[in-house]
Amino acid sequence: MRRTSRSLLLAVLLCAALTSRTFAATYAERVHEQVLPNGLKMLLLEDHKAPVAVFQIWYRVGSRNETLGRTGLSHLLEHMMFKGTEKVAPEDYSKIIQRNGGNTNAFTTQDYTTYFATMASDRLGVVNELEADRLAHLKLAEEQFTPERQVVMEERRLRTEDNPTSALFESISAAAYTAHPYGWPVIGWMEDVRQLTLDDLTHYFHTYYVPNNALVVAVGDFDATQLAAQIATEFGPIAASAPPPPAVRAIEPAQQGERRVVLQREAQLPFVGVAYHVPNLHDGDAPAIEVLAGVLAGGKSSRLYHELVYRQRLAREVGGNADYVSVDPGVFMLYGQPLPGKKVGELEKALLAEVTKLQITPPSDREVEKAKNQIEASFIFGQDSDFYQGLVLGQYEIAGDWRLVDQYIPAMQAVTAADVQRVATKYLTAANRTVGVLDPLPPRPGKRLPPAAPPPGMVR
């Protein structure tokens, strides 16, 4: 009865959201796209539901653009972007945004680095001017660089070195990729970060932080034509780079056999993760893989949670996800942590058994519809957020074309149970998987261990 009520409520909310917004117009019909002569692209989306707006600037550079020995440059540069220009003192960027009633932050991923500010729409000129200023006049000085590198090393120490599950996910990625830079962490390897120099960072900045490698996305209560003119005024005089930033040519070869890593770290409980190489949004199988992730790991009514947490009482948590909007093909990840007293090997077998069940018998139509409803609801409810709409536009543009956003929901709706079974059989194979196991060592007396971390993604 409770399940029926929740499903009914979800359907009602979904219908309300669909009625109010989604069917009003596509992104292609609403977005103002413009490219300046220096190559800077802007995607401007008017949304007048409240007198606020988000301004995001995206640089097409993340950890996939780095090289071994200099990993972590993208994330360290993100930190240094707040260290001032000729006109703005170090750390004053955020204070100026706050004085104008806004908030700001930034994040780095494998594929991009993004800076954003949310504020009253009549103050967008402030962030527009600040972003153009630090693109053109960022000051990179040794007295700022050395301590900030220590800050990043401490960040890595807290998030990865002292977090056994985070360290396990890092080990799994390193084993899953042998030729592609998705194998190294966004924050960088510790020894690489330690050896980064100001010259490394300066060269990296001038290579990738150029107008013809940047994208401005704004969503909110503004006139797109007027805002485009303001952006052109601030960013237009900044020269493009010649030649353009180098392309990433690495291609991960097909995996030809199971890989396995065992990580021994101080931890209270073991952990297991399984990664399979899968295609991204540019492949016709990607929508079915997205639904497959929902069937297996889409919340507490999913197969994995219901079977391994509720029924078998084998795991304290399970989960999974797939990389859909990545520039290059990513991985489909399943993971879990056994309950105290349960063996991690037992949980691994149970995870793989659920995969095998899907390969033998397709999911029920009800399971597929529920997963599709969850995906649609998550996407549609996000349309009420200026930040989320900007995030989606930016991610799709970085991955290839922002107009593909409009194909997301229709592609999900077209997925069938047979499609889910087919992609499970095609990609979730033994030869295509990398298994990582956390083998816990006893913690030192008095040491508190952190809870399990989700798979790595963006680093703020």
Coordinates of C-alpha atoms in Angstrom, one line a residue:
M1 CA 0.0 0.0 0.0
R2 CA 2.8 2.4 0.9
R3 CA 4.6 1.5 -2.3
T4 CA 1.5 2.2 -4.3
S5 CA 1.1 5.6 -2.6
R6 CA 4.6 6.6 -3.3
S7 CA 4.4 5.6 -7.0
L8 CA 1.1 7.6 -7.3
L9 CA 2.7 10.6 -5.7
L10 CA 5.7 10.4 -7.9
A11 CA 3.5 10.2 -11.0
V12 CA 1.4 13.2 -9.9
L13 CA 4.5 15.3 -9.2
L14 CA 6.0 14.2 -12.5
C15 CA 2.9 15.1 -14.4
A16 CA 2.7 18.5 -12.7
A17 CA 6.4 19.2 -13.5
L18 CA 5.9 18.1 -17.1
T19 CA 2.8 20.3 -17.5
S20 CA 4.4 23.3 -16.0
R21 CA 7.7 23.4 -17.8
T22 CA 9.1 20.6 -19.9
F23 CA 6.5 20.7 -22.6
A24 CA 6.6 24.5 -22.7
A25 CA 9.7 24.6 -25.0
T26 CA 12.9 22.7 -25.7
Y27 CA 16.3 24.0 -24.7
A28 CA 17.0 24.5 -28.4
E29 CA 14.1 26.9 -28.6
R30 CA 15.0 28.8 -25.4
V31 CA 18.8 29.1 -25.4
H32 CA 20.5 32.1 -26.9
E33 CA 23.8 30.8 -28.4
Q34 CA 26.6 33.2 -29.5
V35 CA 30.3 32.8 -30.3
L36 CA 32.6 35.8 -30.1
P37 CA 35.3 36.4 -32.7
N38 CA 37.9 35.2 -30.2
G39 CA 36.1 31.9 -29.8
L40 CA 34.4 32.3 -26.5
K41 CA 31.0 30.7 -26.6
M42 CA 28.0 31.8 -24.5
L43 CA 24.7 29.9 -23.8
L44 CA 22.2 32.2 -22.2
L45 CA 18.8 31.0 -20.9
E46 CA 16.2 33.4 -19.7
D47 CA 14.1 32.2 -16.8
H48 CA 12.1 34.9 -15.1
K49 CA 10.5 33.0 -12.2
A50 CA 12.6 35.0 -9.7
P51 CA 14.9 38.0 -9.9
V52 CA 18.1 35.9 -9.6
A53 CA 20.6 34.4 -12.0
V54 CA 23.5 32.0 -12.1
F55 CA 26.7 32.9 -14.1
Q56 CA 29.0 30.0 -14.9
I57 CA 32.3 30.0 -16.8
W58 CA 33.5 26.6 -18.0
Y59 CA 37.0 25.8 -19.2
R60 CA 37.5 22.7 -21.3
V61 CA 40.2 21.4 -19.1
G62 CA 40.3 18.8 -16.4
S63 CA 42.4 15.9 -15.3
R64 CA 42.1 14.2 -18.7
N65 CA 44.2 17.0 -20.1
E66 CA 47.1 16.4 -17.7
T67 CA 50.1 14.2 -18.1
L68 CA 51.7 11.7 -15.7
G69 CA 54.1 13.5 -13.4
R70 CA 51.9 16.7 -13.6
T71 CA 48.6 15.3 -12.4
G72 CA 46.5 17.7 -10.3
L73 CA 47.3 20.8 -12.3
S74 CA 43.7 21.5 -13.2
H75 CA 42.5 21.4 -9.6
L76 CA 45.4 23.4 -8.2
L77 CA 44.8 26.0 -10.9
E78 CA 41.2 26.2 -9.7
H79 CA 42.5 27.2 -6.3
M80 CA 44.9 29.7 -7.7
M81 CA 42.1 31.5 -9.7
F82 CA 41.0 33.0 -6.4
K83 CA 44.5 34.5 -5.7
G84 CA 43.9 37.8 -7.3
T85 CA 44.7 40.0 -10.3
E86 CA 46.2 43.4 -10.8
K87 CA 42.8 44.9 -9.8
V88 CA 41.5 42.4 -7.3
A89 CA 43.5 41.4 -4.2
P90 CA 43.9 37.7 -3.2
E91 CA 40.7 36.2 -1.8
D92 CA 38.8 39.3 -2.6
Y93 CA 36.9 37.7 -5.5
S94 CA 34.5 35.8 -3.1
K95 CA 34.2 38.8 -0.8
I96 CA 33.1 41.0 -3.7
I97 CA 30.5 38.5 -4.7
Q98 CA 29.2 38.2 -1.1
R99 CA 29.1 42.0 -0.7
N100 CA 26.7 42.0 -3.7
G101 CA 24.5 39.4 -2.1
G102 CA 25.7 36.4 -4.0
N103 CA 27.6 33.2 -3.4
T104 CA 30.3 31.6 -5.5
N105 CA 32.3 28.4 -5.8
A106 CA 34.1 26.2 -8.3
F107 CA 34.7 22.6 -9.1
T108 CA 37.1 20.5 -11.2
T109 CA 36.3 17.2 -12.9
Q110 CA 38.0 14.9 -15.4
D111 CA 36.6 16.9 -18.3
Y112 CA 36.2 20.5 -17.2
T113 CA 36.8 23.2 -14.6
T114 CA 33.8 25.4 -13.7
Y115 CA 33.4 28.6 -11.7
F116 CA 30.0 30.0 -10.8
A117 CA 28.2 32.7 -8.9
T118 CA 24.5 33.0 -8.0
M119 CA 23.2 36.5 -7.3
A120 CA 20.5 39.0 -8.0
S121 CA 20.2 39.3 -11.7
D122 CA 20.8 43.0 -11.7
R123 CA 24.3 42.3 -10.3
L124 CA 25.4 40.0 -13.1
G125 CA 27.7 42.7 -14.4
V126 CA 29.8 42.2 -11.2
V127 CA 30.7 38.6 -11.9
N128 CA 31.0 39.1 -15.6
E129 CA 33.6 41.8 -15.0
L130 CA 35.4 39.7 -12.4
E131 CA 35.6 36.6 -14.6
A132 CA 36.9 38.5 -17.6
D133 CA 39.5 40.2 -15.4
R134 CA 40.9 37.0 -13.9
L135 CA 41.0 35.3 -17.3
A136 CA 43.0 38.2 -18.7
H137 CA 45.0 39.4 -15.7
L138 CA 45.4 36.5 -13.2
K139 CA 48.5 36.9 -11.0
L140 CA 50.4 33.7 -10.4
A141 CA 53.1 34.3 -7.8
E142 CA 55.3 32.0 -5.8
E143 CA 54.2 33.5 -2.5
Q144 CA 50.6 32.4 -3.3
F145 CA 51.5 29.2 -5.1
T146 CA 53.6 27.4 -2.5
P147 CA 51.1 27.6 0.4
E148 CA 48.2 26.8 -1.9
R149 CA 50.0 23.6 -3.1
Q150 CA 50.2 22.6 0.6
V151 CA 46.5 23.3 1.0
V152 CA 45.8 20.9 -1.9
M153 CA 48.1 18.3 -0.5
E154 CA 46.3 18.5 2.8
E155 CA 42.9 18.3 1.0
R156 CA 44.1 15.1 -0.7
R157 CA 45.4 13.7 2.6
L158 CA 42.0 14.3 4.2
R159 CA 39.8 13.1 1.3
T160 CA 41.8 10.2 0.0
E161 CA 44.9 9.2 2.1
D162 CA 42.8 9.1 5.3
N163 CA 39.7 7.8 3.6
P164 CA 40.0 4.0 2.8
T165 CA 37.0 3.8 0.5
S166 CA 37.9 6.8 -1.4
A167 CA 41.4 5.4 -1.8
L168 CA 39.8 2.1 -3.1
F169 CA 37.8 3.9 -5.8
E170 CA 41.0 5.6 -6.9
S171 CA 42.8 2.3 -7.1
I172 CA 40.0 0.8 -9.1
S173 CA 40.1 3.6 -11.7
A174 CA 43.9 3.3 -11.9
A175 CA 43.5 -0.4 -12.7
A176 CA 40.6 0.0 -15.1
Y177 CA 42.4 2.5 -17.3
T178 CA 45.8 1.5 -18.8
A179 CA 46.1 4.2 -21.6
H180 CA 43.5 6.9 -20.8
P181 CA 43.9 9.7 -18.3
Y182 CA 40.6 8.9 -16.6
G183 CA 42.8 6.5 -14.7
W184 CA 44.3 9.1 -12.5
P185 CA 42.5 11.2 -9.8
V186 CA 41.2 14.7 -10.4
I187 CA 43.0 15.9 -7.4
G188 CA 46.3 14.4 -8.7
W189 CA 48.7 11.8 -7.2
M190 CA 50.3 13.1 -4.0
E191 CA 53.9 13.0 -5.3
D192 CA 52.9 14.7 -8.5
V193 CA 51.2 17.6 -6.6
R194 CA 54.2 17.9 -4.3
Q195 CA 56.5 18.4 -7.3
L196 CA 54.3 20.8 -9.3
T197 CA 56.0 24.1 -9.9
L198 CA 54.8 27.7 -10.6
D199 CA 56.2 27.3 -14.1
D200 CA 54.1 24.2 -14.6
L201 CA 51.0 26.1 -13.5
T202 CA 51.7 29.2 -15.5
H203 CA 52.2 27.2 -18.7
Y204 CA 49.0 25.3 -18.0
F205 CA 47.0 28.4 -17.4
H206 CA 48.2 30.1 -20.6
T207 CA 47.5 26.9 -22.6
Y208 CA 44.0 26.2 -21.5
Y209 CA 42.5 29.4 -20.0
V210 CA 41.9 31.2 -23.3
P211 CA 38.6 32.4 -24.8
N212 CA 38.6 29.8 -27.5
N213 CA 38.6 27.1 -24.7
A214 CA 35.9 28.8 -22.6
L215 CA 32.2 28.7 -22.3
V216 CA 29.9 31.1 -20.5
V217 CA 26.5 29.7 -19.3
A218 CA 24.0 32.0 -17.6
V219 CA 20.5 31.1 -16.5
G220 CA 18.0 33.4 -14.9
D221 CA 16.1 36.7 -14.9
F222 CA 17.9 38.8 -17.6
D223 CA 17.6 39.9 -21.2
A224 CA 19.8 37.5 -23.2
T225 CA 20.6 40.1 -25.9
Q226 CA 21.7 42.7 -23.3
L227 CA 23.7 40.2 -21.3
A228 CA 25.4 38.9 -24.5
A229 CA 26.5 42.5 -25.3
Q230 CA 27.8 42.9 -21.7
I231 CA 29.8 39.7 -22.0
A232 CA 31.2 40.7 -25.4
T233 CA 32.3 44.0 -23.9
E234 CA 34.3 42.3 -21.1
F235 CA 35.6 39.2 -22.8
G236 CA 35.8 40.4 -26.4
P237 CA 39.1 42.2 -26.1
I238 CA 40.9 39.0 -24.7
A239 CA 42.9 37.4 -27.5
A240 CA 42.4 33.8 -28.6
S241 CA 45.3 31.4 -28.4
A242 CA 47.1 30.2 -31.5
P243 CA 47.4 27.3 -31.8
P244 CA 44.3 26.2 -29.9
P245 CA 44.8 24.0 -26.8
P246 CA 46.0 20.5 -27.7
A247 CA 43.4 17.7 -28.1
V248 CA 43.5 14.6 -26.0
R249 CA 44.3 11.7 -28.3
A250 CA 44.4 8.8 -25.8
I251 CA 41.9 6.0 -26.4
E252 CA 41.4 3.2 -23.8
P253 CA 41.8 -0.2 -25.5
A254 CA 39.2 -2.8 -25.0
Q255 CA 39.8 -4.7 -21.8
Q256 CA 40.6 -8.4 -22.3
G257 CA 40.2 -10.0 -18.9
E258 CA 39.2 -9.3 -15.3
R259 CA 41.5 -7.1 -13.3
R260 CA 41.7 -7.1 -9.6
V261 CA 43.2 -4.9 -7.0
V262 CA 43.4 -5.3 -3.2
L263 CA 44.0 -2.3 -1.0
Q264 CA 45.1 -2.8 2.6
R265 CA 44.3 0.2 4.7
E266 CA 43.2 1.0 8.2
A267 CA 39.4 0.6 8.1
Q268 CA 36.6 -0.6 10.2
L269 CA 34.9 -2.7 7.5
P270 CA 35.9 -4.0 4.1
F271 CA 34.4 -2.7 0.9
V272 CA 34.1 -3.9 -2.7
G273 CA 33.7 -2.0 -6.0
V274 CA 33.3 -3.4 -9.5
A275 CA 33.8 -1.2 -12.6
Y276 CA 32.8 -2.0 -16.2
H277 CA 33.8 0.0 -19.2
V278 CA 30.7 1.4 -20.9
P279 CA 30.0 4.0 -23.7
N280 CA 28.9 7.5 -23.1
L281 CA 26.0 9.6 -24.5
H282 CA 27.3 9.4 -28.0
D283 CA 26.5 5.7 -28.2
G284 CA 23.0 4.3 -28.8
D285 CA 23.4 1.9 -25.8
A286 CA 23.9 4.7 -23.3
P287 CA 20.2 5.3 -22.5
A288 CA 19.7 1.6 -21.7
I289 CA 22.8 1.7 -19.5
E290 CA 21.4 4.6 -17.6
V291 CA 18.1 2.7 -17.0
L292 CA 20.1 -0.4 -16.1
A293 CA 21.8 1.6 -13.4
G294 CA 18.4 2.7 -12.1
V295 CA 17.1 -0.9 -12.0
L296 CA 20.1 -2.2 -10.1
A297 CA 20.9 0.8 -7.8
G298 CA 18.3 3.5 -8.2
G299 CA 17.4 4.0 -4.5
K300 CA 16.2 1.8 -1.7
S301 CA 13.6 0.0 -3.8
S302 CA 16.3 -1.1 -6.4
R303 CA 17.3 -4.7 -6.9
L304 CA 20.6 -4.4 -5.1
Y305 CA 19.3 -2.6 -2.0
H306 CA 16.2 -4.8 -1.7
E307 CA 18.0 -8.0 -2.2
L308 CA 21.4 -7.5 -0.4
V309 CA 20.4 -5.0 2.3
Y310 CA 16.8 -5.9 3.1
R311 CA 16.3 -9.5 2.2
Q312 CA 19.7 -11.2 2.6
R313 CA 21.0 -8.7 5.3
L314 CA 24.4 -9.0 3.8
A315 CA 25.3 -5.4 3.2
R316 CA 25.0 -2.2 5.1
E317 CA 25.0 -0.2 1.9
V318 CA 25.1 -0.8 -1.9
G319 CA 25.1 1.5 -4.8
G320 CA 25.9 2.1 -8.4
N321 CA 26.1 4.6 -11.2
A322 CA 27.2 5.1 -14.8
D323 CA 29.1 7.9 -16.5
Y324 CA 26.7 9.3 -19.1
V325 CA 27.8 12.8 -19.9
S326 CA 31.6 12.3 -20.1
V327 CA 33.8 13.4 -23.0
D328 CA 35.2 9.9 -23.4
P329 CA 33.7 6.6 -22.5
G330 CA 33.5 6.0 -18.7
V331 CA 32.6 3.2 -16.4
F332 CA 29.6 1.6 -14.8
M333 CA 30.3 1.2 -11.1
L334 CA 28.7 -1.2 -8.6
Y335 CA 29.8 -1.1 -5.0
G336 CA 28.9 -2.2 -1.5
Q337 CA 30.0 -2.6 2.1
P338 CA 29.2 -5.8 4.1
L339 CA 27.5 -5.7 7.4
P340 CA 29.9 -6.5 10.4
G341 CA 30.5 -10.2 10.5
K342 CA 29.8 -10.7 6.8
K343 CA 32.6 -11.6 4.3
V344 CA 33.4 -9.1 1.5
G345 CA 33.9 -12.1 -0.9
E346 CA 30.3 -13.1 -0.1
L347 CA 29.0 -9.6 -0.9
E348 CA 31.0 -9.6 -4.2
K349 CA 29.5 -12.8 -5.3
A350 CA 26.0 -11.5 -4.4
L351 CA 26.6 -8.3 -6.4
L352 CA 27.7 -10.3 -9.4
A353 CA 24.8 -12.8 -9.0
E354 CA 22.4 -9.9 -9.4
V355 CA 24.1 -8.9 -12.6
T356 CA 23.8 -12.5 -13.8
K357 CA 20.1 -12.6 -13.0
L358 CA 19.5 -9.6 -15.3
Q359 CA 21.5 -11.2 -18.1
I360 CA 19.4 -14.4 -17.9
T361 CA 16.0 -12.8 -17.3
P362 CA 15.0 -9.3 -18.4
P363 CA 13.7 -6.9 -15.6
S364 CA 10.0 -6.6 -15.3
D365 CA 8.2 -3.8 -17.1
R366 CA 7.4 -2.3 -13.8
E367 CA 11.0 -2.2 -12.7
V368 CA 12.0 -0.5 -16.0
E369 CA 9.1 2.0 -15.8
K370 CA 10.0 2.9 -12.2
A371 CA 13.7 3.4 -13.1
K372 CA 12.6 5.6 -16.1
N373 CA 10.2 7.6 -13.9
Q374 CA 13.0 8.2 -11.4
I375 CA 15.4 9.4 -14.1
E376 CA 12.7 11.7 -15.6
A377 CA 11.6 13.1 -12.3
S378 CA 15.2 13.9 -11.3
F379 CA 15.8 15.6 -14.5
I380 CA 12.5 17.5 -14.6
F381 CA 12.6 18.6 -11.0
G382 CA 16.1 20.0 -11.7
Q383 CA 14.6 22.4 -14.2
D384 CA 13.4 24.6 -11.3
S385 CA 17.0 25.3 -10.4
D386 CA 18.9 27.9 -12.4
F387 CA 22.2 26.3 -11.3
Y388 CA 21.1 22.8 -12.4
Q389 CA 19.9 24.1 -15.9
G390 CA 23.3 25.8 -16.3
L391 CA 25.1 22.6 -15.2
V392 CA 23.2 20.4 -17.7
L393 CA 23.9 22.8 -20.6
G394 CA 27.6 23.1 -19.7
Q395 CA 28.1 19.3 -19.3
Y396 CA 26.4 18.5 -22.6
E397 CA 28.3 21.3 -24.4
I398 CA 31.6 20.0 -23.0
A399 CA 30.7 16.5 -24.0
G400 CA 29.9 17.5 -27.5
D401 CA 26.7 19.5 -28.1
W402 CA 24.3 21.2 -25.6
R403 CA 21.4 20.5 -27.9
L404 CA 21.6 16.8 -27.0
V405 CA 19.9 17.7 -23.7
D406 CA 16.6 17.7 -25.5
Q407 CA 17.1 14.1 -26.5
Y408 CA 17.7 12.8 -23.0
I409 CA 14.1 12.2 -21.8
P410 CA 12.9 10.8 -25.2
A411 CA 15.9 8.5 -25.3
M412 CA 15.1 7.2 -21.8
Q413 CA 11.4 6.8 -22.6
A414 CA 12.3 4.6 -25.5
V415 CA 14.3 2.0 -23.5
T416 CA 12.7 -1.4 -23.1
A417 CA 13.3 -4.3 -20.7
A418 CA 14.9 -6.2 -23.6
D419 CA 17.3 -3.2 -24.1
V420 CA 18.3 -3.3 -20.4
Q421 CA 19.0 -7.1 -20.6
R422 CA 20.9 -6.6 -23.8
V423 CA 23.3 -4.0 -22.5
A424 CA 23.8 -5.9 -19.2
T425 CA 24.8 -8.9 -21.2
K426 CA 27.0 -6.9 -23.6
Y427 CA 29.0 -4.8 -21.1
L428 CA 28.7 -6.3 -17.6
T429 CA 31.0 -9.2 -18.4
A430 CA 33.9 -10.8 -16.5
A431 CA 36.4 -9.8 -19.2
N432 CA 35.3 -6.1 -19.0
R433 CA 35.4 -5.7 -15.2
T434 CA 37.8 -4.4 -12.7
V435 CA 37.2 -5.5 -9.1
G436 CA 38.6 -3.7 -6.1
V437 CA 38.6 -5.0 -2.5
L438 CA 39.4 -3.0 0.6
D439 CA 41.1 -5.4 3.0
P440 CA 40.9 -3.5 6.4
L441 CA 43.8 -3.3 8.7
P442 CA 43.1 -2.6 12.4
P443 CA 43.0 1.1 13.2
R444 CA 45.5 2.6 15.6
P445 CA 44.1 3.0 19.1
G446 CA 42.1 6.2 19.4
K447 CA 42.0 6.9 15.6
R448 CA 38.5 7.7 14.2
L449 CA 37.9 6.4 10.7
P450 CA 35.7 8.2 8.2
P451 CA 32.5 6.7 6.7
A452 CA 32.5 5.3 3.2
A453 CA 32.8 7.8 0.5
P454 CA 30.9 7.7 -2.8
P455 CA 32.8 7.1 -6.1
P456 CA 35.1 10.0 -7.0
G457 CA 33.8 12.7 -9.4
M458 CA 34.2 16.4 -9.2
V459 CA 36.6 18.0 -6.7
R460 CA 35.7 21.3 -5.2

